[in-house]
Coordinates of C-alpha atoms and ligand atoms in Angstrom, one line a residue:
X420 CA 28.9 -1.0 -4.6
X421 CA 31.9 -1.4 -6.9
X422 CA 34.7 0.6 -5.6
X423 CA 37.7 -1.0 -8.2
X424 CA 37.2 1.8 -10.8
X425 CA 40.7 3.4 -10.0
X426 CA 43.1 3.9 -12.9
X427 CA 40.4 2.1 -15.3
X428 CA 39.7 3.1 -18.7
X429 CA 36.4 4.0 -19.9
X430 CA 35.6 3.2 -23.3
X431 CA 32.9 0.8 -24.3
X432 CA 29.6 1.1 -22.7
X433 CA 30.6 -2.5 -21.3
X434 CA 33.5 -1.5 -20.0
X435 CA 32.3 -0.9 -16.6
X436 CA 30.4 -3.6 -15.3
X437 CA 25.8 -3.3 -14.0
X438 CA 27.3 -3.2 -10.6
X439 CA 30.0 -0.3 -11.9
X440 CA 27.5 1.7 -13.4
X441 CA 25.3 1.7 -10.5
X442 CA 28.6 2.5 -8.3
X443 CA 29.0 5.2 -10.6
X444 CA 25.2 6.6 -10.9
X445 CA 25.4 6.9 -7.2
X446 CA 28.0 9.0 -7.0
X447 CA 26.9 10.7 -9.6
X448 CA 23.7 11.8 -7.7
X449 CA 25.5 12.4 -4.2
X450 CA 27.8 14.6 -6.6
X451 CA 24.8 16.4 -8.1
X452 CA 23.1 16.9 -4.6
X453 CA 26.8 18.9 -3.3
X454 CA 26.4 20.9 -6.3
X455 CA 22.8 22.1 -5.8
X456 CA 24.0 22.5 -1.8
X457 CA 27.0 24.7 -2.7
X458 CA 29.2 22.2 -1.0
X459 CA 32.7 22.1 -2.3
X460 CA 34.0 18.5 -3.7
X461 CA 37.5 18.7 -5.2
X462 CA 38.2 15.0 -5.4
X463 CA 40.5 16.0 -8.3
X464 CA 42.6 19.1 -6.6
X465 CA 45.9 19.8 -8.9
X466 CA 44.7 16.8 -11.1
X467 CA 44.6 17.1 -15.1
X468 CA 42.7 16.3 -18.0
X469 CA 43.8 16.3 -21.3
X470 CA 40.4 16.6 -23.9
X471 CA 41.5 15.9 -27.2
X472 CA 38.7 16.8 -30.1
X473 CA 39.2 15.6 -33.3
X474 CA 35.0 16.9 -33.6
X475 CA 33.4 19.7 -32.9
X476 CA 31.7 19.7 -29.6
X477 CA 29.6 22.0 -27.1
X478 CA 27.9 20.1 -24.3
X479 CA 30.9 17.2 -23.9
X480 CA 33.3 19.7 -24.1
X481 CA 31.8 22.4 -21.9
X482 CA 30.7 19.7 -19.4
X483 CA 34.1 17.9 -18.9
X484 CA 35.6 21.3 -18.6
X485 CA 33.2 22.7 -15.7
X486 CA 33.4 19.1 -14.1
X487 CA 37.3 19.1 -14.2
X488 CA 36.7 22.6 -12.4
X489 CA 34.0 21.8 -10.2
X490 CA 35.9 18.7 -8.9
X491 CA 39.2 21.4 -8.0
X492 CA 41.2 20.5 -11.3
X493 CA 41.8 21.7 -14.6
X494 CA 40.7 20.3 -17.9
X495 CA 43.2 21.5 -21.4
X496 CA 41.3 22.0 -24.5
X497 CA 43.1 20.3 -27.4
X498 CA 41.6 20.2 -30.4
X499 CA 42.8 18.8 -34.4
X500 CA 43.1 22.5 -35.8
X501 CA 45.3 24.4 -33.6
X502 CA 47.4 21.2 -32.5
X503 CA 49.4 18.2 -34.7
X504 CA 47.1 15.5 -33.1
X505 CA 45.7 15.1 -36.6
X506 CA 48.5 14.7 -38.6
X507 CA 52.3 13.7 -37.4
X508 CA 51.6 12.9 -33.4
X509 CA 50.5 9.3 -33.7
X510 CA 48.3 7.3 -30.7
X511 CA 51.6 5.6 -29.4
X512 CA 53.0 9.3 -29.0
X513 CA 49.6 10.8 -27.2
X514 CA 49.3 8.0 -25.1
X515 CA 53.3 7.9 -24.0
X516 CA 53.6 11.8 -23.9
X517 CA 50.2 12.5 -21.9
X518 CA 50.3 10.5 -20.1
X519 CA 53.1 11.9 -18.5
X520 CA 51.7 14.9 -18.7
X521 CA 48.3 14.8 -17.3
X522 CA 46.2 12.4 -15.1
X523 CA 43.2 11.6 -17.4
X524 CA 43.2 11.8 -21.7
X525 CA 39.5 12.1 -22.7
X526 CA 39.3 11.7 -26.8
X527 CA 36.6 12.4 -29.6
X528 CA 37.1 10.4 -32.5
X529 CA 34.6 9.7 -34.6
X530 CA 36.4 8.7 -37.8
X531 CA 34.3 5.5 -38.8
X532 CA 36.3 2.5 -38.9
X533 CA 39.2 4.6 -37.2
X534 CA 37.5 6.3 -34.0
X535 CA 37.4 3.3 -32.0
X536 CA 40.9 1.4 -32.5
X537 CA 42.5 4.9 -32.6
X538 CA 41.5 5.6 -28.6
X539 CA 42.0 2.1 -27.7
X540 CA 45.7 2.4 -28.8
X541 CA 46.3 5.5 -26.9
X542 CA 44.7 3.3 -24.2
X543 CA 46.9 0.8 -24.4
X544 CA 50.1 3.1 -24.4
X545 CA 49.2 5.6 -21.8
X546 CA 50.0 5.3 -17.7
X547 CA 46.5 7.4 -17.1
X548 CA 43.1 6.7 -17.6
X549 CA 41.8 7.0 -21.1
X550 CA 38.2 7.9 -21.2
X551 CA 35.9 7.9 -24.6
X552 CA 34.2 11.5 -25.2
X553 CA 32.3 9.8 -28.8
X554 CA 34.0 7.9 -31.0
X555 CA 32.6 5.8 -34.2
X556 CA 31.6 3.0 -32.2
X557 CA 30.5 4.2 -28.7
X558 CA 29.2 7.6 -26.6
X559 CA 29.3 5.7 -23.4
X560 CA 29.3 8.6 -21.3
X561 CA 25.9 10.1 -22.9
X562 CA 24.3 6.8 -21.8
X563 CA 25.0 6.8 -18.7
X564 CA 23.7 10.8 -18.3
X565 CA 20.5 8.8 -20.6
X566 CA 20.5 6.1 -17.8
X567 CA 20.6 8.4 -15.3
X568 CA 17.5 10.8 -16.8
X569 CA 15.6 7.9 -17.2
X570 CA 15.6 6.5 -13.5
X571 CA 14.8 10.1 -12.3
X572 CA 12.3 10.2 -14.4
X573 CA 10.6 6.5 -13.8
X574 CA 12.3 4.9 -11.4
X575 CA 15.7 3.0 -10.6
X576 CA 13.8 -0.3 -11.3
X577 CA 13.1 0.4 -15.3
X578 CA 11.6 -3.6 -15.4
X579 CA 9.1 -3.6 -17.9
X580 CA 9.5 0.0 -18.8
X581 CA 9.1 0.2 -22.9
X582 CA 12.5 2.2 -24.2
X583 CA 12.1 2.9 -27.7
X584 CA 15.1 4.4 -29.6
X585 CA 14.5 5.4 -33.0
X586 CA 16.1 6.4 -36.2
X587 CA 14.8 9.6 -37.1
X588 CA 15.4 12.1 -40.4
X589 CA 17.9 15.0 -40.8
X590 CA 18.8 16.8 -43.3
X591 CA 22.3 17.2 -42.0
X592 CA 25.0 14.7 -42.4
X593 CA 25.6 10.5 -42.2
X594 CA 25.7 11.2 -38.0
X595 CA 27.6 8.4 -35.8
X596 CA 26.1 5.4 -34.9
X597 CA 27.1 5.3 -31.5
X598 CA 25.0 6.7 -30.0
X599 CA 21.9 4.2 -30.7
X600 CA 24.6 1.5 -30.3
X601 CA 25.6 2.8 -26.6
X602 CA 21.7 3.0 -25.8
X603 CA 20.4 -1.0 -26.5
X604 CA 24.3 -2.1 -24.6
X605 CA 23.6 -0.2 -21.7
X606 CA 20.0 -0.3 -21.6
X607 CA 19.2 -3.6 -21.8
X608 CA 21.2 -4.3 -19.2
X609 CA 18.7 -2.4 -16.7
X610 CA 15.6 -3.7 -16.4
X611 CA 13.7 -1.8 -19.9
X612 CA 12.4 -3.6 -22.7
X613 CA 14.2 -2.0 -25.4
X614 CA 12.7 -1.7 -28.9
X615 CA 15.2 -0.5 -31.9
X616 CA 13.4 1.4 -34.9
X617 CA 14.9 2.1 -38.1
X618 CA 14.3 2.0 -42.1
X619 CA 16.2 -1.3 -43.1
X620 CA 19.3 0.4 -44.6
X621 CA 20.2 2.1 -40.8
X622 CA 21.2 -1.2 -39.5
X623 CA 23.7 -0.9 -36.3
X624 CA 26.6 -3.1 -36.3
X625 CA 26.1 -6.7 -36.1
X626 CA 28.4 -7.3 -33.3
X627 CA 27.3 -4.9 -31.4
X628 CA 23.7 -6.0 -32.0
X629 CA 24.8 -9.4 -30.7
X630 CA 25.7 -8.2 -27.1
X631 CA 22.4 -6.4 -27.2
X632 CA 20.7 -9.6 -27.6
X633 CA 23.3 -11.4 -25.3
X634 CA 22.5 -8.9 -22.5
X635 CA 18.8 -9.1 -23.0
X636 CA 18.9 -12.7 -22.7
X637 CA 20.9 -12.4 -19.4
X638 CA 18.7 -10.0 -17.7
X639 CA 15.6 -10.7 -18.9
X640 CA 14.7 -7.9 -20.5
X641 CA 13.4 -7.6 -24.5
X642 CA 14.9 -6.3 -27.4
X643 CA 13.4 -6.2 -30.5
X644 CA 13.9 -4.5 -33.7
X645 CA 11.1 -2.9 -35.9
X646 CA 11.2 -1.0 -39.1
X647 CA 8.3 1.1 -38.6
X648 CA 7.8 4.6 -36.0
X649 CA 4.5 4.4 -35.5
X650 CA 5.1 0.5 -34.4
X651 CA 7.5 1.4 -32.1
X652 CA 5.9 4.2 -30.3
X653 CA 2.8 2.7 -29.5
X654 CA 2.7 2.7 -25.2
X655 CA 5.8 3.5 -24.7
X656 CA 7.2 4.7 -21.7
X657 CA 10.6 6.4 -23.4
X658 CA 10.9 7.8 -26.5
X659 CA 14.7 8.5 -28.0
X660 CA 14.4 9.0 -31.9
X661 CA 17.5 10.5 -33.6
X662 CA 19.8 10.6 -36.4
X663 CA 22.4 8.4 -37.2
X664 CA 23.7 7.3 -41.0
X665 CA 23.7 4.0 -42.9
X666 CA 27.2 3.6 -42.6
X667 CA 27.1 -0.3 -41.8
X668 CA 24.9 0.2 -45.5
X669 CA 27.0 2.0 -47.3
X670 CA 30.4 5.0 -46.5
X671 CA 29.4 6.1 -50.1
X672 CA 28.0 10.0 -49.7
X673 CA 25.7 10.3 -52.1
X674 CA 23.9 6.8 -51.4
X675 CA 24.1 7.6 -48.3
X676 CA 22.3 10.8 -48.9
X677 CA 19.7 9.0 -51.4
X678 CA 19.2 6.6 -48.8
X679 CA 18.0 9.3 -46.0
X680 CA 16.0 11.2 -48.3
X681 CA 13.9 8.1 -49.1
X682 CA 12.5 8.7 -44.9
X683 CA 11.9 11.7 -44.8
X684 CA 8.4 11.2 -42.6
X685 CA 10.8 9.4 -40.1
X686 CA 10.1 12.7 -37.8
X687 CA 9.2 13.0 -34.1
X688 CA 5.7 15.2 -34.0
X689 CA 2.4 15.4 -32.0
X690 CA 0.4 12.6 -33.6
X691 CA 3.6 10.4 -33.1
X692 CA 3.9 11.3 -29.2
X693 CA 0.2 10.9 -28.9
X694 CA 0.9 7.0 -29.3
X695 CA 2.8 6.8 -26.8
X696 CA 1.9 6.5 -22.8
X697 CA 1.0 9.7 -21.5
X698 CA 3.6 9.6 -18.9
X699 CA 6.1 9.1 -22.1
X700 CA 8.9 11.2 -21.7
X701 CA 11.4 12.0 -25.4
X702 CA 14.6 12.4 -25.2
X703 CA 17.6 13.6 -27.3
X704 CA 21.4 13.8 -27.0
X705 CA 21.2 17.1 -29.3
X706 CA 22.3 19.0 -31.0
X707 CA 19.0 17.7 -32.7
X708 CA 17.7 18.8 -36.0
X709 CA 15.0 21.1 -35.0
X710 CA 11.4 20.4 -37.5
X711 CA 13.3 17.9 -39.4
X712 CA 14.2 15.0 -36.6
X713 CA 11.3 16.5 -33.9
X714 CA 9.1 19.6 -33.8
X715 CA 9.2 22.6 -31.7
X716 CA 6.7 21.0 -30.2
X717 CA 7.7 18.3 -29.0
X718 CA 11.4 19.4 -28.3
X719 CA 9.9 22.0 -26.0
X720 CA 6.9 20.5 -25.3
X721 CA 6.2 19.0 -21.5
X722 CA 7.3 15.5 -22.6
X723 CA 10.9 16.7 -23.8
X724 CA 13.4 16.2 -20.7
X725 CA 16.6 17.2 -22.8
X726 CA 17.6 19.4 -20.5
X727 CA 17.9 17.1 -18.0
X728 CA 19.3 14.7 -19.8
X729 CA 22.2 17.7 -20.5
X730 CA 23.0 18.2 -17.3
X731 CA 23.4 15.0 -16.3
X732 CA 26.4 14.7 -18.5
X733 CA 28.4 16.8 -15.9
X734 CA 27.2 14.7 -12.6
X735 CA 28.3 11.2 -14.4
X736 CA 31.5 12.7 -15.9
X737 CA 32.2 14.2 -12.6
X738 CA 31.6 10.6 -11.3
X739 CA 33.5 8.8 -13.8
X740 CA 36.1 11.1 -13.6
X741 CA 36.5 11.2 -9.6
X742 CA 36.5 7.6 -9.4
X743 CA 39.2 6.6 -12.1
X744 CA 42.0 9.6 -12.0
X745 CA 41.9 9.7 -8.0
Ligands
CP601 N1 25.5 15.2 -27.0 C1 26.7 15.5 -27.3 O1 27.7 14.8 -27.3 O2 26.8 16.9 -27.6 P1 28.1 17.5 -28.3 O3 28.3 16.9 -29.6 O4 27.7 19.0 -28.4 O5 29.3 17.3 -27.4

């Protein structure tokens, strides 16, 4: 157990080292089991979180606010429309100001090419821990609620366990890449064979691609990349197909467009699941594009654990939280 974590910023996935995470997953779960005993656990009493949302949100911004409560603090809602984050307050200013203010500054920022540097320089101006809720790069503390979901479901030792995550069609808009990109850092690191599916044009960014590889190669695990679903699901054990756009392709909108409409058949059905184990569970950080990314059936069908996987996003913010603004 790794018991540093004080005062530390969380904002790449690699941020926190294997031993960190695992410091952090177990506190996670002894917080999850107080919460299912009714047994009070204000680590944070009178502490306070600043969220800033420059995106929409519901489950990161409802489950840092009921963790902030749960652990005896308070979490303030600040989002780009009703505030001047957006426009005149610049990152120097939010990390200076807040961080006299509050105790933690959690930021969404998913601008591409923007997100990333933006938090990092609040980061690197701020006396309180800075914590990533999504930004174009990284969603590291989805992954770890992922990781988490994944060892109750299979086991902590995930050696040899086939982790597929997937591009998969909707209609929508170019989504972030980060989540995908958080998935095959984190995961690879943890015993699964990771396999990343996508049409050509959905590449993920090389560098982050690279530490993929690098981790794989440290922990002997695999990680491969395939261009085709069916490929990729055959026997295996996890399942994550979503939506992300070809931004490292093209920022242009209506190639980007052309370019998803090309995949349309890049969807997560029955005869899909079918070819994979049937233990298989799917998973999804949603919102998810419901009969255009999966079907009905399989969202709410018994291999879906997105539900799980939802609720674990309080127990390893709680965790994260308790262990860096203590
Ligand atoms: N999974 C996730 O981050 O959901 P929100 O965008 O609703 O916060």
């Amino acid at each position: 157990m790794q018991t540093n974590l004080r005062g530390r910023d969380f904002i790449g996935d690699l941020d926190f080292s294997k031993e960190e995470v695992e410091t952090v997953l177990d506190v996670a779960w002894d917080l999850k089991r107080k919460r299912a005993l009714g047994e009070p656990h204000p680590y944070l009493r009178d502490k306070t979180l600043a969220m800033l949302f420059f995106f929409t949100s519901t489950r990161t911004r409802g489950s840092f606010e009921a963790g902030m409560a749960q652990l005896g603090g308070h979490a303030a809602f600040i989002d780009s429309d009703t505030t001047q984050i957006a426009h005149g307050d610049t990152a120097k200013e939010i990390g200076e100001i807040f961080g006299r203010y509050f105790d933690g500054i959690a930021i969404r920022q998913c601008d591409w090419q923007f997100g990333n540097r933006y938090i990092n320089e609040v980061a690197r101006h701020s006396r309180v821990p800075v914590l990533n809720m999504q930004c174009d790069v990284y969603h590291p503390f989805q992954c770890l609620a992922d990781l988490m979901t994944i060892m109750e479901k299979k086991g902590r030792d995930l050696r040899r366990k086939k982790v597929v995550v997937s591009w998969a069609y909707a209609a929508s808009y170019s989504k972030p890449i980060s989540v995908p990109q958080s998935l095959i850092l984190q995961l690879t690191r943890f015993g699964c064979d990771v396999v990343l599916a996508h049409p050509p044009e959905f590449k993920l960014m090389p560098e982050i691609m690279d530490m993929a590889q690098e981790n794989a190669r440290k922990y002997h695990t695999g990680f491969e990349v395939v261009h085709d679903m069916d490929e990729a699901f055959r026997d295996a054990d996890v399942v994550y197909p979503k939506s992300w756009g070809p931004l490292v392709t093209t920022t242009g909108k209506e190639e980007g467009k052309a370019l998803i409409e090309k995949y349309r058949d890049w969807i997560t059905d029955q005869r899909r699941m079918n070819l994979t184990r049937e233990d298989s569970i799917y998973m999804h950080c949603l919102p998810a594009d419901r009969n255009l990314e999966v079907t009905d059936e399989v969202i709410d069908g018994p291999h879906s654990v997105v539900y799980d996987e939802a609720e674990n996003r309080l127990h390893v913010q709680k965790a994260v939280m308790a262990l860096t603004m203590s």
